[in-house]
PDB file of C-alpha atoms in Angstrom:
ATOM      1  CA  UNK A  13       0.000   0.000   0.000  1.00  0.00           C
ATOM      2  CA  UNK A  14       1.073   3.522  -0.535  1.00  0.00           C
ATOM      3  CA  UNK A  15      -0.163   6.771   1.208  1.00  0.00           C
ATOM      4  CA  UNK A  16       0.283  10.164   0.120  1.00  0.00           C
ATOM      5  CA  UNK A  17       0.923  12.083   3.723  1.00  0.00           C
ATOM      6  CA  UNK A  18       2.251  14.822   5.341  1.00  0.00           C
ATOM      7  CA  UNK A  19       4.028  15.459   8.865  1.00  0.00           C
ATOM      8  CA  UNK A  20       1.281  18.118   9.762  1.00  0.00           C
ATOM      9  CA  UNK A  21      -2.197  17.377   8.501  1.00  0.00           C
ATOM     10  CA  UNK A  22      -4.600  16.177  11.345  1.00  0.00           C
ATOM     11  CA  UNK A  23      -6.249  14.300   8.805  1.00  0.00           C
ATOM     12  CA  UNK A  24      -3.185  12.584   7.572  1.00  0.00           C
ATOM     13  CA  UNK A  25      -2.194  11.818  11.762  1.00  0.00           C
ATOM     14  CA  UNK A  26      -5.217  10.330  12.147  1.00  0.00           C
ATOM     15  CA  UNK A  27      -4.421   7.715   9.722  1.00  0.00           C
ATOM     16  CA  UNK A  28      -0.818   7.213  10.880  1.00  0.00           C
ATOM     17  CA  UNK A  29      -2.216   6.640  14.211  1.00  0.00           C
ATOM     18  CA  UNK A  30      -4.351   3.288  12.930  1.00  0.00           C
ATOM     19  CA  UNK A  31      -1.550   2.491  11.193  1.00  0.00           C
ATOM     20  CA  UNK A  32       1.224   2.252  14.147  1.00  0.00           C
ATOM     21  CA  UNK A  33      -1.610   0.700  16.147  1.00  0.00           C
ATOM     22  CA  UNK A  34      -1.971  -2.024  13.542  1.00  0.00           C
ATOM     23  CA  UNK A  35       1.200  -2.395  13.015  1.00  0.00           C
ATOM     24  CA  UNK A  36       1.111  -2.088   9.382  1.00  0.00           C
ATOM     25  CA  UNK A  37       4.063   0.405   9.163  1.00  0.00           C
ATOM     26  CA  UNK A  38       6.011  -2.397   7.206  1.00  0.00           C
ATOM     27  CA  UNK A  39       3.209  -2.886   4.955  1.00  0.00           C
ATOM     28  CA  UNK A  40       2.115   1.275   4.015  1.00  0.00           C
ATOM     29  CA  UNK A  41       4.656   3.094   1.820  1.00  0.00           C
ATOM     30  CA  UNK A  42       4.329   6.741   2.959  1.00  0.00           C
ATOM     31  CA  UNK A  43       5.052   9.323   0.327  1.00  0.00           C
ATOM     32  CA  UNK A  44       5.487  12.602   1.181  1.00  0.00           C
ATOM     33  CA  UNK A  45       3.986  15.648  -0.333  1.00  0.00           C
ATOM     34  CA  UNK A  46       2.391  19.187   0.168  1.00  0.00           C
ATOM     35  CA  UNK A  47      -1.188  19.675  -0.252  1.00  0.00           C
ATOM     36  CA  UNK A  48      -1.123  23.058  -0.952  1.00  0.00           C
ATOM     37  CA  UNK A  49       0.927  23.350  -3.980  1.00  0.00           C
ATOM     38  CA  UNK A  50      -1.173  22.879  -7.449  1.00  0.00           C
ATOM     39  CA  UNK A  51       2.203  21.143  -8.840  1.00  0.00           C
ATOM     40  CA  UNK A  52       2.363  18.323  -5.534  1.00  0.00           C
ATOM     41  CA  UNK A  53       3.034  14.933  -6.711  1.00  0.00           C
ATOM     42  CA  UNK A  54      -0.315  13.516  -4.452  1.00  0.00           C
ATOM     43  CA  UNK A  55      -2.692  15.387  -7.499  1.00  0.00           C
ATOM     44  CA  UNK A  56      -1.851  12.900 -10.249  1.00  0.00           C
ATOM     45  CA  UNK A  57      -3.526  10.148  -7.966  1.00  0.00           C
ATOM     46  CA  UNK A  58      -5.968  12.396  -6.019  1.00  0.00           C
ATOM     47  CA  UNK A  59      -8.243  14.630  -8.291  1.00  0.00           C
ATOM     48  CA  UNK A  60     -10.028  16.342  -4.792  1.00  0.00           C
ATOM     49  CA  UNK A  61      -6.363  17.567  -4.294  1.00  0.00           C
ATOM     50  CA  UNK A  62      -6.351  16.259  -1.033  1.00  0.00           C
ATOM     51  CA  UNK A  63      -4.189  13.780   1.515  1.00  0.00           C
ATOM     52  CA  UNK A  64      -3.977  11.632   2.967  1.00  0.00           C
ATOM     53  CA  UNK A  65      -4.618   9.287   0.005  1.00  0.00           C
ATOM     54  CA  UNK A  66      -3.988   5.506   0.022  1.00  0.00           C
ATOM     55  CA  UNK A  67      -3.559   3.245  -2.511  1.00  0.00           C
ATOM     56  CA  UNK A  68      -4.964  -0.602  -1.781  1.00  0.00           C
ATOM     57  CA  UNK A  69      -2.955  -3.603  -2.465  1.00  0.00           C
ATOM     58  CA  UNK A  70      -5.213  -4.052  -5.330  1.00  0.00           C
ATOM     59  CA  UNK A  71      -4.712  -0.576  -6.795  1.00  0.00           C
ATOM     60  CA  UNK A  72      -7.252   1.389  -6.151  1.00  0.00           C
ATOM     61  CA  UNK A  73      -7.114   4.853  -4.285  1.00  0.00           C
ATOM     62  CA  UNK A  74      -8.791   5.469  -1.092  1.00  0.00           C
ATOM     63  CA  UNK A  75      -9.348   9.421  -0.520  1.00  0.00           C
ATOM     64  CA  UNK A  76     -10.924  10.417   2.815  1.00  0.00           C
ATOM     65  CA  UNK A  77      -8.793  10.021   6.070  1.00  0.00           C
ATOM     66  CA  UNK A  78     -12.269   7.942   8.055  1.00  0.00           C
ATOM     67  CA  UNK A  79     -12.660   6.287   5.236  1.00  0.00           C
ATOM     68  CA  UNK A  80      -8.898   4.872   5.036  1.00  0.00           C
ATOM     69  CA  UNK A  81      -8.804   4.961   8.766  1.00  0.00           C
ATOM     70  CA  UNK A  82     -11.665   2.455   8.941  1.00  0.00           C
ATOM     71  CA  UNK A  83     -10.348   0.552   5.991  1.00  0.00           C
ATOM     72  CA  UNK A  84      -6.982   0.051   7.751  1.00  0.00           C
ATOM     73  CA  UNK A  85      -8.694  -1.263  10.975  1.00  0.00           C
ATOM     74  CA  UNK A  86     -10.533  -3.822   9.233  1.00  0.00           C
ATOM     75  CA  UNK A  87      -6.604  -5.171   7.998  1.00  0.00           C
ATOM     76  CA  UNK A  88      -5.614  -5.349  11.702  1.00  0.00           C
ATOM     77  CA  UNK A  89      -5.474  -7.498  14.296  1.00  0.00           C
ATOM     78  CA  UNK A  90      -5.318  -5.014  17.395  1.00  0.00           C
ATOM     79  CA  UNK A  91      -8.365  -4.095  19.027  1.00  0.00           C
ATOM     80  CA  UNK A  92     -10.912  -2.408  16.566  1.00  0.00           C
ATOM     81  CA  UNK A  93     -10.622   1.249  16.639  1.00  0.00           C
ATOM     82  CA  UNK A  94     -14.371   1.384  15.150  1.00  0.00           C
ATOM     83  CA  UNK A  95     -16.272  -0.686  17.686  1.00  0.00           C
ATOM     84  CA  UNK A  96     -19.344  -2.355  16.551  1.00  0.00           C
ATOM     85  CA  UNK A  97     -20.545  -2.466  20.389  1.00  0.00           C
ATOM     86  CA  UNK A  98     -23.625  -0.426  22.080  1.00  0.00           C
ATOM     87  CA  UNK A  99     -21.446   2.441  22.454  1.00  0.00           C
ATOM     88  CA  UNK A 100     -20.922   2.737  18.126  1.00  0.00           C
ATOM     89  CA  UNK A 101     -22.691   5.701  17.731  1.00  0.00           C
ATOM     90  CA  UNK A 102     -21.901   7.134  20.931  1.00  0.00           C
ATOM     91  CA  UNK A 103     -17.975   6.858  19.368  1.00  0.00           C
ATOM     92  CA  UNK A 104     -18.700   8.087  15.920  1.00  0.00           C
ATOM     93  CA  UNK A 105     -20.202  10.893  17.063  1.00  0.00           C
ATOM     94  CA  UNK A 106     -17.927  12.660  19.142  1.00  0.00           C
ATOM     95  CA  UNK A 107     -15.334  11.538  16.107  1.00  0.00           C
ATOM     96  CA  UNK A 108     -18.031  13.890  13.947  1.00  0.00           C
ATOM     97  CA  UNK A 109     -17.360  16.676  16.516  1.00  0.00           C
ATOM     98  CA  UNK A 110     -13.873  16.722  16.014  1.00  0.00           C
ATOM     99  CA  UNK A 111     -14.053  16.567  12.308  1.00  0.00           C
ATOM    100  CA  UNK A 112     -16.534  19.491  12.697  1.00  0.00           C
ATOM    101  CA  UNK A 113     -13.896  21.569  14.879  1.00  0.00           C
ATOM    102  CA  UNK A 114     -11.499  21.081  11.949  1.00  0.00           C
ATOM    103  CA  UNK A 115     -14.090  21.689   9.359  1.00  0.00           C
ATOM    104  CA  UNK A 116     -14.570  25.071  11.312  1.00  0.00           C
ATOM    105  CA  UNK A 117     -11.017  25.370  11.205  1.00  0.00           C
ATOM    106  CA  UNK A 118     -10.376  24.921   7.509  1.00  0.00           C
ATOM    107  CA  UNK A 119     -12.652  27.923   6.682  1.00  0.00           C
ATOM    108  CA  UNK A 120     -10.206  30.195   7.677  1.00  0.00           C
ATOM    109  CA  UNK A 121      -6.892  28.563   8.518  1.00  0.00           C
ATOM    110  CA  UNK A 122      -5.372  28.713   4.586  1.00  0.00           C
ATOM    111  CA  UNK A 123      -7.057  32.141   4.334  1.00  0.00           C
ATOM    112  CA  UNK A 124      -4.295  33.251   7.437  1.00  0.00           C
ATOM    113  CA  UNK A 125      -1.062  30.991   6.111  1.00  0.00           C
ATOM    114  CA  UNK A 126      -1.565  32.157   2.552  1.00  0.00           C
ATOM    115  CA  UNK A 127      -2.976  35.685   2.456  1.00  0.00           C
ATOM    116  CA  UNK A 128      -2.501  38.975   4.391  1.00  0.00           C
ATOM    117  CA  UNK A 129      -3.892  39.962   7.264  1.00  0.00           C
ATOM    118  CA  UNK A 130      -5.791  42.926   5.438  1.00  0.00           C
ATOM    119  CA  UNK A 131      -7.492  40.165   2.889  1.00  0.00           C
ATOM    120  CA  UNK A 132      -8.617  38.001   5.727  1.00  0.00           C
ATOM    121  CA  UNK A 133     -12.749  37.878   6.256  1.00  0.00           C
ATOM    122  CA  UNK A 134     -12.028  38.435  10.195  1.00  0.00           C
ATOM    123  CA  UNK A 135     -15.555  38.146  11.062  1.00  0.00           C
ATOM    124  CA  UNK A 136     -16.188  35.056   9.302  1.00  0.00           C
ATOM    125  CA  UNK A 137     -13.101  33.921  11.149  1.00  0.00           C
ATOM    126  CA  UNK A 138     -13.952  34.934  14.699  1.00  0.00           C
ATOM    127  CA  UNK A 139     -17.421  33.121  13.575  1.00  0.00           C
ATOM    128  CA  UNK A 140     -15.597  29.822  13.308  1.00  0.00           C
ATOM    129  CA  UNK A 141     -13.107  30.427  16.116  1.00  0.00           C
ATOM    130  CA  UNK A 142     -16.595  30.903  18.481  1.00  0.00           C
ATOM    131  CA  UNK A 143     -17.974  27.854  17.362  1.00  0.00           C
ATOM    132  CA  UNK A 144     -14.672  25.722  18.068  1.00  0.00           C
ATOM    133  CA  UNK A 145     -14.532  27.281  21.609  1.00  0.00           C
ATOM    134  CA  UNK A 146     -18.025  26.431  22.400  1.00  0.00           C
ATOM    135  CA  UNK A 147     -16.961  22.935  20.988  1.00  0.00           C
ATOM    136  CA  UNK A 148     -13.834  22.668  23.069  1.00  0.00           C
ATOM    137  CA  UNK A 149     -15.606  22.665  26.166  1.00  0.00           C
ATOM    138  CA  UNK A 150     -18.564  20.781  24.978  1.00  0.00           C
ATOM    139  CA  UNK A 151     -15.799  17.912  24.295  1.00  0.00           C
ATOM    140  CA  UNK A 152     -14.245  18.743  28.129  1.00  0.00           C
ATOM    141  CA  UNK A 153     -17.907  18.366  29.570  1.00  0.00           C
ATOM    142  CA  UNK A 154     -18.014  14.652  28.278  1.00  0.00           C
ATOM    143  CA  UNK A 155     -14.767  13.682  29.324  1.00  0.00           C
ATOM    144  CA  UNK A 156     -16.292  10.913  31.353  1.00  0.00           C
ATOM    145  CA  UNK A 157     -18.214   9.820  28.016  1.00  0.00           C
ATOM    146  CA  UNK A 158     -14.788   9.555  25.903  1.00  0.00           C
ATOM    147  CA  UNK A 159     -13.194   8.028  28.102  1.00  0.00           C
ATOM    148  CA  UNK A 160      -9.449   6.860  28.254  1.00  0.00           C
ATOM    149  CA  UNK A 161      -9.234   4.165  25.678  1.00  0.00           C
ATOM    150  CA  UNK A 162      -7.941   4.415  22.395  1.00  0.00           C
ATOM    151  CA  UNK A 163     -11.030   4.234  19.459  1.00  0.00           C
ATOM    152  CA  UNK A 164     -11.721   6.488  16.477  1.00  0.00           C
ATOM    153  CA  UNK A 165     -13.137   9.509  17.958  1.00  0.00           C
ATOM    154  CA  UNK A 166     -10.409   9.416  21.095  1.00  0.00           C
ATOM    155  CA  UNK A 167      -7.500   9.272  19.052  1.00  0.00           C
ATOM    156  CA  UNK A 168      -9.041  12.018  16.364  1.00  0.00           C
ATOM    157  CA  UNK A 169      -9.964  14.440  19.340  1.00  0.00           C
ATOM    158  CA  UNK A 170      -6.453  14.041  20.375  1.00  0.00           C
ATOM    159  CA  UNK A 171      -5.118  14.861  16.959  1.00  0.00           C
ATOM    160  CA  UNK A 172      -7.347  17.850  17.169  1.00  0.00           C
ATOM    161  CA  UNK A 173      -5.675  19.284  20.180  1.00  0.00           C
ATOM    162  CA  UNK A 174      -2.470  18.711  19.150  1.00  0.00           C
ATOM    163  CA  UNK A 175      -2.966  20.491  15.883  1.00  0.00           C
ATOM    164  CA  UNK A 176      -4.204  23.412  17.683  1.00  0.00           C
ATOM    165  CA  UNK A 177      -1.195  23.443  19.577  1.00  0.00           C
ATOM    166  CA  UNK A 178       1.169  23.607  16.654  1.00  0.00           C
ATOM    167  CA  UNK A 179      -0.629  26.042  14.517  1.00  0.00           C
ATOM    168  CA  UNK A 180      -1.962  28.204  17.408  1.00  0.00           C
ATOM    169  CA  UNK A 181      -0.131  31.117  16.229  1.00  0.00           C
ATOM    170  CA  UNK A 182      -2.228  30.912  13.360  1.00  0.00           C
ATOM    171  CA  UNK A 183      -5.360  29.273  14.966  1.00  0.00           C
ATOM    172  CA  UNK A 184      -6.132  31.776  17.249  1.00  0.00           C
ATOM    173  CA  UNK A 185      -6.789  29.499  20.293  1.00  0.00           C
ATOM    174  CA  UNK A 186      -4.748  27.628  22.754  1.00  0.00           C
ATOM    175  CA  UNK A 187      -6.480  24.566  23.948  1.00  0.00           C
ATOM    176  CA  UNK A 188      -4.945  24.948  27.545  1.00  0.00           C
ATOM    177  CA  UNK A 189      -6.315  28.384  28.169  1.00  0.00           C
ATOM    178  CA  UNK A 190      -9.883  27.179  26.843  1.00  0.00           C
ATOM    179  CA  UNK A 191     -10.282  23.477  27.981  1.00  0.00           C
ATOM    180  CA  UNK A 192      -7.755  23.188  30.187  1.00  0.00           C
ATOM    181  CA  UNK A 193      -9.114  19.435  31.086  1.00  0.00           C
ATOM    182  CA  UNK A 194      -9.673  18.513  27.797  1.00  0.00           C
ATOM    183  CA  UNK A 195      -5.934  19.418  27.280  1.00  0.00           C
ATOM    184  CA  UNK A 196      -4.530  17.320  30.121  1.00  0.00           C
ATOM    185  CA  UNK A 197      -6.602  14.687  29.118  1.00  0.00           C
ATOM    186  CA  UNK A 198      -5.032  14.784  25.255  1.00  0.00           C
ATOM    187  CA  UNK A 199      -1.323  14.828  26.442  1.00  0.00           C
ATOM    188  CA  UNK A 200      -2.685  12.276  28.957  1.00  0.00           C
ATOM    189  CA  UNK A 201      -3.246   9.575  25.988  1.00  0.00           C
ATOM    190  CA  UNK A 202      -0.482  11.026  24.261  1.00  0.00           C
ATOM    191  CA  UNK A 203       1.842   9.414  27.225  1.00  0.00           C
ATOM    192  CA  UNK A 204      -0.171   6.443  27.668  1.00  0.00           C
ATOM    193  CA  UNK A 205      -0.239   5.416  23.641  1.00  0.00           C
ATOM    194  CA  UNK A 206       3.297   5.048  21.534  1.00  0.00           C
ATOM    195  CA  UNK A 207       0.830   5.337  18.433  1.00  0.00           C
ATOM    196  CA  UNK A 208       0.115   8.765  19.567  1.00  0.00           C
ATOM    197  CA  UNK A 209       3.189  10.091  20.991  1.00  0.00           C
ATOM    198  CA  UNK A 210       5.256   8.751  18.049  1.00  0.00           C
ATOM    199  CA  UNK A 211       2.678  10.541  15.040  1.00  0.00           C
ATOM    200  CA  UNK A 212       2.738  13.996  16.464  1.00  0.00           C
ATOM    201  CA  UNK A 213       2.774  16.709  13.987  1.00  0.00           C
ATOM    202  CA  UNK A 214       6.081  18.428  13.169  1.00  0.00           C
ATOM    203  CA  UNK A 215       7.409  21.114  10.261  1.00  0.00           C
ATOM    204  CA  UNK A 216       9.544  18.361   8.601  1.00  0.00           C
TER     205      UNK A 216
END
């Protein structure tokens, strides 16, 4: 298999994490790239312009990180990151909520690395930086709900956080400062899990 990746995407971490908790590093050929660039190498293989994107044994490309993520667990033999259990829909949904934070984030987050600060739409942005504070601490609310065990929506939530800590100059929003729980809670996991603590992102 072969995955288009990069050492800062979220989205690309999330799928790194399933990986190292597979074990399938020896069997996933990670290629790197830059998803911003119109020239990156990732666009001949991934018309959405997007990464991650993994390519199957059998050849075919994979594009969306849940979808690879959940395509990856069903190769493993670790414990199921996507449980099928009473709690399923309990587990995908808080994974929704962090996809939604970095949905919210997305809206504005190129707009600040790429443009100047006089083109930015800085009430559109302070819209979406709201709306990831009020979900912060809706996350740090249910921290009894999430738990401490490593699934889908734990590990993503924890990628999240992260994130926000590496780009917070640009973000807008330190994690610590808003969900200070929540926080301790991510670099909890982040000790307890090598999968985690060995994928965090970096400017490679």
């Amino acid at each position: 298999m072969k995955l288009w990746y990069s050492t800062t995407s979220p989205f690309v971490r999330k799928v790194r994490v399933v990986i190292a908790h597979h074990q399938l590093n020896g069997q996933v050929e990670l290629m790197a790239t830059v998803a911003v660039k119109p020239d990156s190498p990732h666009n001949q293989d991934n018309p959405l312009g997007r990464i991650p994107a993994l390519q199957t044994d059998q050849g075919e490309w994979l594009f969306n990180s849940t979808l690879i993520a959940e395509y990856l667990d069903s190769l493993g033999n670790n414990t199921p990151l996507f449980p099928q259990g009473e709690n399923h829909w309990q587990v995908l949904n808080f994974h929704a909520i962090a996809d939604g934070i970095m949905e919210n984030t997305l809206m504005y987050l190129g707009e600040r690395m790429l443009r100047d600060q006089s083109e930015w739409w800085h009430s559109r942005h302070q819209q979406m930086i709201e709306r990831n504070i009020r979900t912060l601490r809706y996350l740090e609310q249910h921290l009894d709900q999430l738990g401490n065990e490593l699934n889908i929506a734990t590990l993503y939530i924890v990628c999240v956080i992260d994130f926000f800590h590496f780009r917070q100059n640009v973000i807008g929003i330190d994690p610590a400062d808003i969900a200070p729980r929540l926080d301790r809670w991510a670099q909890e996991m982040n000790r307890h899990y090598t999968c985690l603590a060995d994928t965090k992102p970096y400017q490679a």
